[in-house]
Coordinates of C-alpha atoms and ligand atoms in Angstrom, one line a residue:
M1 CA 0.0 0.0 0.0
I2 CA 1.2 3.4 -0.8
T3 CA 1.1 6.0 1.9
Y4 CA 1.7 9.7 1.4
A5 CA 4.8 10.3 3.4
R6 CA 4.9 13.4 5.5
K7 CA 6.9 16.3 4.0
D8 CA 8.6 17.4 7.2
A9 CA 12.3 17.8 6.3
D10 CA 13.6 20.9 7.8
A11 CA 15.7 23.4 5.9
D12 CA 19.0 22.6 7.4
G13 CA 18.5 18.8 7.2
A14 CA 18.9 18.5 11.0
P15 CA 17.7 15.1 12.3
E16 CA 14.0 15.1 12.8
P17 CA 13.0 12.7 15.6
A18 CA 9.9 10.5 15.2
A19 CA 6.9 12.1 16.9
D20 CA 6.7 11.1 20.6
N21 CA 3.8 8.8 20.2
E22 CA 4.8 7.4 16.8
H23 CA 6.0 3.8 17.0
I24 CA 8.2 2.4 14.3
A25 CA 9.0 -1.2 14.8
P26 CA 12.5 -2.4 14.0
A27 CA 13.0 -4.1 10.6
P28 CA 14.1 -7.7 10.5
R29 CA 17.4 -9.0 8.9
I30 CA 16.7 -7.7 5.4
S31 CA 18.9 -6.5 2.6
V32 CA 18.2 -3.0 1.3
Q33 CA 19.8 -1.3 -1.7
A34 CA 19.3 2.4 -2.4
F35 CA 19.9 4.1 -5.7
C36 CA 20.0 7.9 -5.1
E37 CA 20.0 10.8 -7.4
T38 CA 20.9 13.6 -4.9
V39 CA 23.5 13.8 -2.1
E40 CA 20.8 15.0 0.3
T41 CA 18.8 11.8 -0.1
A42 CA 21.9 9.6 0.0
A43 CA 22.8 11.3 3.3
A44 CA 19.3 10.7 4.7
V45 CA 19.4 7.0 3.6
Q46 CA 22.9 6.6 5.1
A47 CA 21.8 8.1 8.4
A48 CA 18.7 5.8 8.3
G49 CA 21.0 2.8 8.0
E50 CA 22.6 3.9 11.3
D51 CA 19.3 4.1 13.1
R52 CA 18.7 1.5 15.8
R53 CA 15.6 0.2 14.0
L54 CA 17.7 -0.8 10.9
A55 CA 20.5 -2.2 13.0
K56 CA 19.8 -5.7 11.6
A57 CA 19.3 -4.7 8.0
H58 CA 22.1 -4.7 5.5
L59 CA 22.1 -1.4 3.6
K60 CA 24.0 -0.5 0.4
I61 CA 23.8 2.9 -1.1
Q62 CA 24.9 4.0 -4.5
M63 CA 24.2 7.0 -6.8
G64 CA 22.7 6.9 -10.2
G65 CA 19.0 6.3 -9.5
M66 CA 16.9 4.2 -11.8
V67 CA 19.5 3.8 -14.5
A68 CA 22.0 2.4 -12.1
A69 CA 19.4 0.1 -10.5
I70 CA 18.4 -1.4 -13.9
E71 CA 22.1 -1.9 -14.7
A72 CA 22.9 -3.4 -11.3
Y73 CA 20.2 -6.1 -11.5
K74 CA 20.6 -7.3 -15.0
N75 CA 22.9 -10.0 -13.7
A76 CA 22.5 -9.9 -10.0
P77 CA 19.6 -11.0 -7.7
T78 CA 17.5 -8.2 -6.2
P79 CA 17.5 -7.5 -2.4
N80 CA 14.5 -7.5 -0.1
V81 CA 14.0 -3.8 -0.6
I82 CA 15.1 -1.4 -3.3
V83 CA 14.9 2.3 -2.6
L84 CA 14.9 4.3 -5.8
E85 CA 15.2 8.1 -6.0
T86 CA 13.9 9.7 -9.1
E87 CA 13.7 13.3 -10.1
G88 CA 11.5 12.8 -13.2
G89 CA 7.8 12.0 -13.8
N90 CA 6.9 9.7 -16.7
D91 CA 10.4 8.2 -16.9
I92 CA 9.8 6.7 -13.4
L93 CA 7.1 4.5 -14.9
S94 CA 9.0 3.3 -17.9
G95 CA 12.0 2.7 -15.7
L96 CA 9.9 0.7 -13.3
D97 CA 8.6 -1.4 -16.1
E98 CA 12.1 -2.2 -17.2
L99 CA 13.1 -2.9 -13.6
S100 CA 10.2 -5.2 -13.0
G101 CA 11.6 -7.5 -15.7
V102 CA 14.7 -8.1 -13.6
C103 CA 13.2 -7.9 -10.1
D104 CA 12.9 -11.2 -8.1
A105 CA 9.5 -12.0 -6.7
G106 CA 9.2 -10.6 -3.1
T107 CA 11.4 -7.6 -3.7
R108 CA 9.7 -4.5 -2.6
V109 CA 10.3 -1.1 -4.1
I110 CA 10.2 2.3 -2.3
V111 CA 10.3 5.3 -4.6
I112 CA 11.5 8.7 -3.5
G113 CA 10.3 11.3 -5.9
R114 CA 9.5 15.0 -6.2
M115 CA 6.1 14.9 -7.8
N116 CA 3.0 15.1 -5.6
D117 CA 0.5 13.7 -8.1
V118 CA -2.5 11.4 -7.7
T119 CA -2.3 9.9 -11.2
L120 CA 1.3 9.1 -10.6
Y121 CA 0.5 7.4 -7.3
R122 CA -2.1 5.2 -9.1
E123 CA 0.3 4.2 -11.7
L124 CA 2.9 3.4 -9.1
V125 CA 0.5 1.2 -7.1
R126 CA -0.5 -0.6 -10.3
R127 CA 3.2 -1.4 -10.8
G128 CA 3.4 -2.9 -7.3
V129 CA 5.5 -0.1 -5.7
S130 CA 5.2 -0.4 -2.0
E131 CA 5.7 3.1 -0.9
Y132 CA 6.1 6.5 -2.5
V133 CA 7.9 9.1 -0.4
I134 CA 8.0 12.7 -1.4
A135 CA 11.5 14.4 -1.4
P136 CA 13.1 16.0 0.4
V137 CA 13.2 13.1 2.9
T138 CA 14.4 13.1 6.4
T139 CA 16.2 10.2 8.0
I140 CA 13.1 9.1 9.9
D141 CA 11.0 9.2 6.7
V142 CA 13.4 6.6 5.3
V143 CA 13.4 4.5 8.5
R144 CA 9.6 4.6 8.6
A145 CA 9.2 3.7 4.9
I146 CA 11.4 0.6 5.3
C147 CA 10.3 -0.6 8.7
T148 CA 6.5 -0.3 8.0
L149 CA 6.9 -2.6 5.0
F150 CA 7.7 -5.4 7.4
S151 CA 5.5 -4.6 10.3
M152 CA 2.5 -4.5 8.0
A153 CA 3.4 -7.7 6.2
E154 CA 3.6 -9.6 9.4
A155 CA 0.5 -7.9 10.7
K156 CA 1.4 -8.6 14.3
P157 CA 0.9 -6.2 17.1
V158 CA 4.3 -4.8 17.8
G159 CA 5.4 -4.1 21.3
R160 CA 7.1 -1.0 22.6
V161 CA 10.1 -1.5 24.8
I162 CA 10.7 0.9 27.7
A163 CA 14.1 0.6 29.4
V164 CA 14.3 1.9 33.0
V165 CA 17.8 2.4 34.4
G166 CA 19.3 4.1 37.5
A167 CA 21.9 6.8 37.2
K168 CA 23.4 5.2 40.3
G169 CA 22.8 2.0 42.3
G170 CA 20.0 2.0 44.8
V171 CA 18.2 5.2 43.5
G172 CA 14.9 3.3 43.1
A173 CA 15.1 2.5 39.4
S174 CA 13.5 -1.0 39.9
T175 CA 10.8 0.4 42.2
V176 CA 9.9 3.0 39.6
A177 CA 10.0 0.5 36.8
H178 CA 7.7 -1.9 38.6
N179 CA 5.3 0.8 39.6
I180 CA 5.0 2.4 36.2
A181 CA 4.6 -1.1 34.5
W182 CA 1.8 -1.7 37.0
S183 CA 0.2 1.6 36.1
I184 CA 0.5 1.0 32.4
A185 CA -1.3 -2.3 32.9
R186 CA -3.9 -1.1 35.3
D187 CA -4.6 2.6 34.5
L188 CA -3.9 2.5 30.8
A189 CA -5.2 -1.1 30.4
L190 CA -2.3 -2.0 28.2
D191 CA -0.8 -5.5 28.3
A192 CA 2.6 -5.2 29.7
V193 CA 5.5 -7.5 30.7
V194 CA 8.3 -6.5 33.2
A195 CA 11.6 -8.2 32.3
D196 CA 13.8 -8.2 35.4
L197 CA 17.3 -8.0 33.9
D198 CA 19.1 -7.9 37.3
L199 CA 19.5 -11.7 37.3
A200 CA 21.5 -12.0 40.5
F201 CA 19.7 -9.5 42.7
G202 CA 16.4 -8.5 41.0
T203 CA 13.5 -7.6 43.1
A204 CA 10.5 -7.7 40.7
G205 CA 9.4 -11.1 42.1
L206 CA 9.4 -9.6 45.6
D207 CA 7.7 -6.4 44.6
Y208 CA 4.9 -8.2 42.8
N209 CA 4.7 -10.9 45.5
Q210 CA 5.5 -13.6 43.0
D211 CA 7.9 -16.6 43.3
P212 CA 7.8 -18.2 39.9
P213 CA 9.9 -21.3 39.3
Q214 CA 10.9 -20.1 35.9
G215 CA 11.8 -16.8 34.3
I216 CA 14.3 -14.8 32.2
A217 CA 17.3 -17.1 33.1
D218 CA 15.6 -20.1 31.4
A219 CA 15.3 -18.0 28.2
V220 CA 18.7 -16.4 28.2
F221 CA 20.5 -19.8 28.9
S222 CA 18.4 -21.6 26.2
P223 CA 18.7 -19.4 23.2
D224 CA 17.8 -22.2 20.7
R225 CA 14.4 -22.7 22.4
I226 CA 13.2 -19.1 22.3
D227 CA 9.9 -18.6 20.5
T228 CA 6.6 -17.0 21.6
A229 CA 5.2 -20.2 23.1
F230 CA 8.4 -20.9 25.2
V231 CA 8.7 -17.3 26.4
D232 CA 5.0 -17.3 27.2
R233 CA 5.4 -20.3 29.5
L234 CA 8.1 -18.4 31.4
L235 CA 5.9 -15.4 32.2
S236 CA 4.1 -15.3 35.6
K237 CA 0.9 -13.4 35.7
C238 CA 0.7 -10.6 38.2
T239 CA -2.5 -8.8 37.3
D240 CA -5.0 -8.9 34.4
H241 CA -2.8 -7.0 32.1
L242 CA 0.6 -7.5 33.7
S243 CA 3.1 -10.4 33.6
L244 CA 6.6 -10.8 34.9
L245 CA 9.7 -12.4 33.4
A246 CA 11.4 -12.8 36.7
A247 CA 15.0 -12.9 37.6
P248 CA 16.2 -16.0 39.5
A249 CA 17.9 -13.9 42.1
T250 CA 20.2 -16.8 42.9
L251 CA 24.0 -16.8 42.9
D252 CA 24.8 -20.3 41.9
R253 CA 26.0 -19.1 38.5
V254 CA 27.4 -15.9 37.2
Y255 CA 25.7 -13.8 34.7
D256 CA 28.3 -12.6 32.1
F257 CA 26.4 -12.2 28.9
G258 CA 27.4 -11.4 25.3
D259 CA 26.2 -8.2 23.8
D260 CA 23.3 -9.7 22.0
A261 CA 22.3 -12.3 24.6
F262 CA 18.8 -10.8 25.1
D263 CA 18.0 -9.8 21.5
S264 CA 15.9 -12.8 20.7
I265 CA 14.0 -12.6 24.0
F266 CA 13.2 -8.9 23.3
D267 CA 12.2 -9.6 19.7
T268 CA 9.9 -12.4 20.8
L269 CA 8.3 -10.2 23.5
R270 CA 7.8 -7.4 21.0
S271 CA 5.9 -9.7 18.7
S272 CA 3.3 -10.6 21.2
V273 CA 3.2 -7.9 24.0
P274 CA 2.3 -4.3 23.5
C275 CA 4.5 -2.9 26.2
I276 CA 7.7 -4.3 27.6
V277 CA 9.3 -2.7 30.6
L278 CA 13.0 -3.6 31.1
D279 CA 14.3 -3.2 34.6
V280 CA 18.0 -2.6 33.6
P281 CA 20.5 -3.0 36.4
H282 CA 22.9 -0.2 37.1
Q283 CA 25.9 -1.5 35.3
W284 CA 27.7 -0.7 32.1
S285 CA 28.3 -3.7 29.9
G286 CA 27.8 -4.5 26.2
W287 CA 24.3 -5.9 26.8
T288 CA 23.0 -3.2 29.1
K289 CA 24.2 -0.5 26.7
R290 CA 22.6 -2.4 23.8
A291 CA 19.3 -2.8 25.7
L292 CA 19.2 1.0 26.3
I293 CA 20.1 2.0 22.8
A294 CA 17.6 -0.4 21.2
A295 CA 14.7 0.5 23.4
D296 CA 11.9 2.6 22.1
D297 CA 12.0 4.8 25.2
I298 CA 14.3 5.2 28.1
L299 CA 13.7 6.4 31.6
I300 CA 16.6 7.3 33.7
V301 CA 16.0 7.4 37.5
A302 CA 18.3 9.7 39.4
A303 CA 18.6 10.9 43.0
P304 CA 19.4 14.6 43.4
D305 CA 23.2 14.5 44.1
L306 CA 26.3 15.2 42.1
A307 CA 27.3 11.7 41.1
N308 CA 23.7 11.1 39.8
L309 CA 23.9 14.4 37.9
R310 CA 27.2 13.5 36.3
N311 CA 26.0 10.0 35.4
T312 CA 22.6 11.2 34.0
K313 CA 24.4 13.7 31.9
N314 CA 26.8 11.1 30.5
L315 CA 23.9 8.7 29.8
F316 CA 22.0 11.5 28.1
D317 CA 24.9 12.4 25.9
L318 CA 25.7 8.9 24.9
L319 CA 22.1 7.9 24.2
K320 CA 21.3 11.0 22.3
G321 CA 24.4 10.6 20.2
Q322 CA 23.5 6.9 19.5
R323 CA 19.8 7.6 18.9
P324 CA 19.7 10.8 16.8
N325 CA 16.3 10.0 15.3
D326 CA 14.6 9.3 18.6
R327 CA 13.3 11.6 21.3
A328 CA 15.8 12.2 24.1
P329 CA 15.6 9.9 27.1
L330 CA 13.3 10.9 29.9
Y331 CA 14.4 11.1 33.5
C332 CA 12.8 11.4 36.8
L333 CA 14.2 12.5 40.1
N334 CA 13.6 10.1 43.0
Q335 CA 14.1 10.1 46.7
V336 CA 13.9 13.9 46.8
G337 CA 13.7 15.6 50.2
V338 CA 15.7 13.2 52.4
P339 CA 15.7 15.1 55.8
K340 CA 19.0 16.9 56.5
R341 CA 20.5 15.8 53.2
P342 CA 21.9 18.6 51.0
E343 CA 20.5 18.1 47.6
I344 CA 20.8 19.5 44.1
K345 CA 17.7 21.4 43.2
A346 CA 15.5 20.1 40.4
A347 CA 15.9 23.3 38.5
E348 CA 19.7 23.1 38.6
F349 CA 19.6 19.5 37.7
A350 CA 17.3 20.3 34.7
K351 CA 19.6 23.1 33.6
A352 CA 22.7 20.9 33.6
I353 CA 20.9 18.1 31.7
E354 CA 19.1 20.6 29.4
S355 CA 15.9 18.7 30.0
E356 CA 13.1 18.9 32.5
P357 CA 12.4 15.8 34.7
S358 CA 9.3 13.9 33.9
A359 CA 8.5 13.7 37.6
I360 CA 10.0 14.6 40.9
I361 CA 9.2 11.8 43.3
P362 CA 9.5 12.6 47.0
F363 CA 11.4 10.5 49.5
E364 CA 8.7 8.7 51.4
P365 CA 10.4 6.0 53.4
Q366 CA 7.2 4.8 55.2
L367 CA 5.2 4.5 52.0
F368 CA 7.9 2.8 49.9
G369 CA 9.1 0.7 52.8
L370 CA 5.6 -0.7 53.4
A371 CA 5.1 -1.4 49.7
A372 CA 8.4 -3.2 49.4
N373 CA 7.9 -5.3 52.5
N374 CA 4.3 -6.2 51.6
G375 CA 5.1 -7.0 48.0
Q376 CA 2.7 -4.4 46.8
M377 CA 2.7 -1.4 44.5
I378 CA 2.3 2.2 45.8
E379 CA -1.0 2.6 44.2
E380 CA -2.3 -0.5 45.9
I381 CA -1.6 0.9 49.4
A382 CA -2.1 4.6 48.8
K383 CA -4.2 5.1 45.7
K384 CA -4.8 8.8 46.4
H385 CA -1.2 9.6 47.3
K386 CA 0.6 12.1 45.1
V387 CA 3.3 9.5 44.3
S388 CA 0.6 7.2 42.8
E389 CA -0.4 10.0 40.5
L390 CA 3.2 10.6 39.5
F391 CA 3.6 7.0 38.4
V392 CA 0.4 7.3 36.3
Q393 CA 1.8 10.5 34.7
I394 CA 5.1 8.8 33.9
A395 CA 3.3 5.8 32.4
Q396 CA 1.2 8.1 30.2
R397 CA 4.3 10.1 29.1
L398 CA 6.2 6.9 28.2
T399 CA 3.4 5.2 26.3
G400 CA 2.1 8.3 24.7
R401 CA -1.3 7.5 26.1
T402 CA -3.0 10.4 27.8
E403 CA -6.3 8.8 28.5
A404 CA -6.5 6.7 31.6
K405 CA -9.0 3.9 31.6
K406 CA -12.4 5.3 32.2
S407 CA -14.3 2.2 33.3
R408 CA -13.1 2.4 36.8
G409 CA -15.8 5.0 37.7
S410 CA -19.4 4.0 37.8
L411 CA -21.5 4.3 34.6
L412 CA -23.1 7.4 36.1
S413 CA -19.8 9.2 36.8
P414 CA -19.7 11.3 33.6
L415 CA -23.2 12.4 34.3
L416 CA -22.6 13.0 37.9
G417 CA -19.5 15.0 36.9
K418 CA -21.6 17.2 34.7
L419 CA -24.2 17.7 37.4
M420 CA -21.5 18.6 40.0
K421 CA -20.1 21.3 37.7
K422 CA -23.4 23.1 37.6
Ligands
LIG1 N1 10.9 7.7 46.6 C1 11.4 6.8 47.5 N2 11.3 7.1 48.8 C2 11.7 6.2 49.7 N3 12.3 5.0 49.4 C3 12.4 4.7 48.1 C4 11.9 5.6 47.1 N4 12.2 5.0 45.9 C5 12.8 3.8 46.2 N5 12.9 3.6 47.5 C6 13.5 2.5 48.2 O1 14.9 2.5 47.8 C7 15.3 1.1 47.8 C8 16.1 0.8 46.6 O2 15.2 0.8 45.5 P1 15.4 -0.1 44.2 O3 15.8 -1.5 44.6 O4 14.2 0.1 43.4 O5 16.6 0.7 43.6 P2 17.5 0.3 42.3 O6 17.9 1.6 41.8 O7 16.8 -0.6 41.4 O8 18.7 -0.4 43.0 P3 19.8 -1.4 42.4 O9 20.9 -0.5 41.9 O10 20.1 -2.3 43.5 O11 19.1 -2.1 41.2 C9 14.1 0.3 48.1 O12 14.1 -0.1 49.4 C10 13.0 1.2 47.8 O13 11.8 0.8 48.5
LIG2 MG1 17.3 -2.4 40.6

């Protein structure tokens, strides 16, 4: 199907991140060859190839447009996707006719052109072109055009991965991750899975009052068995919409993983669960870095002191650099207002990071201590507490969903609300 691509390139060609609530699923291991006419388009395609969503794809770019493409495939097999830039009108169609003679079945063609013309679209559709994008194109336009070809073909619901990490150990990253996942499931009624990646010491099982016999270790140590059914069996159900992929929290083995050890688990979860919250331990290794870079969204949890500030800044800089086509990470300040403790003010923190915190969560030892010891969420023990509202807010911000589930009130509540206002 051809979609009209948005024409949102800005004048200086600066990277244009995807809209906050836009979700572009990563492309599978495909081969892509682009034939460009202009250096601007070649640069956008090149940058797209470096985007996290195309990390698995193999991309080759050359200049010469249609003519070069026809020449290239006379004697060579065609890749999964051909991206063709063309500056002309009618010659696109004759070129495509010629190309179709040498195209293998299953190859999809994306055309980047300058003409915004319905008759042309129709003719392109008739010739089996998958997508027509109007130049000038931004990096994210190219990423979107390639990735949607595959998410549509598989027609699977594709999950969004939210990685939560602490700027320092013990700042409450896991607590925040578990509470927002709970809120995503309960208040936003979105199916969610929490993956506890702190295999040795993870507390998700304790926090949700679960002691499942199996969990994430069974998956990561049996890479050959991973598929949806297998991972499904490892999940333990916490609430209607929330499941847990628990950490063993045992020390009988060590957990040194290769960079891509979790890739297939995340891919499998993405194919069947709308929202996956990763509780990423505070450590810097190949696989934690990769989990953060590959996530759809990142939440950094920081306490208001100097070390947290420095680490948050470093994480921001690294992640923004590695994810130029994504919105910046979000962060929240936690454990704010410990009595007698000198703290860095939220405004100063925000100035240094050049970004406002998504929430400022107060230090509430009684509330958090009770929740932790009871294996309950904050909202379960103090629904009306400000902290519960903060978790809902962060959940909304991260998922791009602003509407909380309405069915929790009675059927009459909208009506009552109106009457009360009078
Ligand atoms: N806002 C808060 N007020 C009071 N206590 C809190 C708050 N947030 C978290 N805590 C408590 O801080 C402790 C550490 O929390 P948590 O285990 O979530 O941190 P973490 O950053 O995941 O730590 P680790 O680095 O070990 O993974 C827990 O006992 C938790 O209940
Ligand atoms: Mg933790």
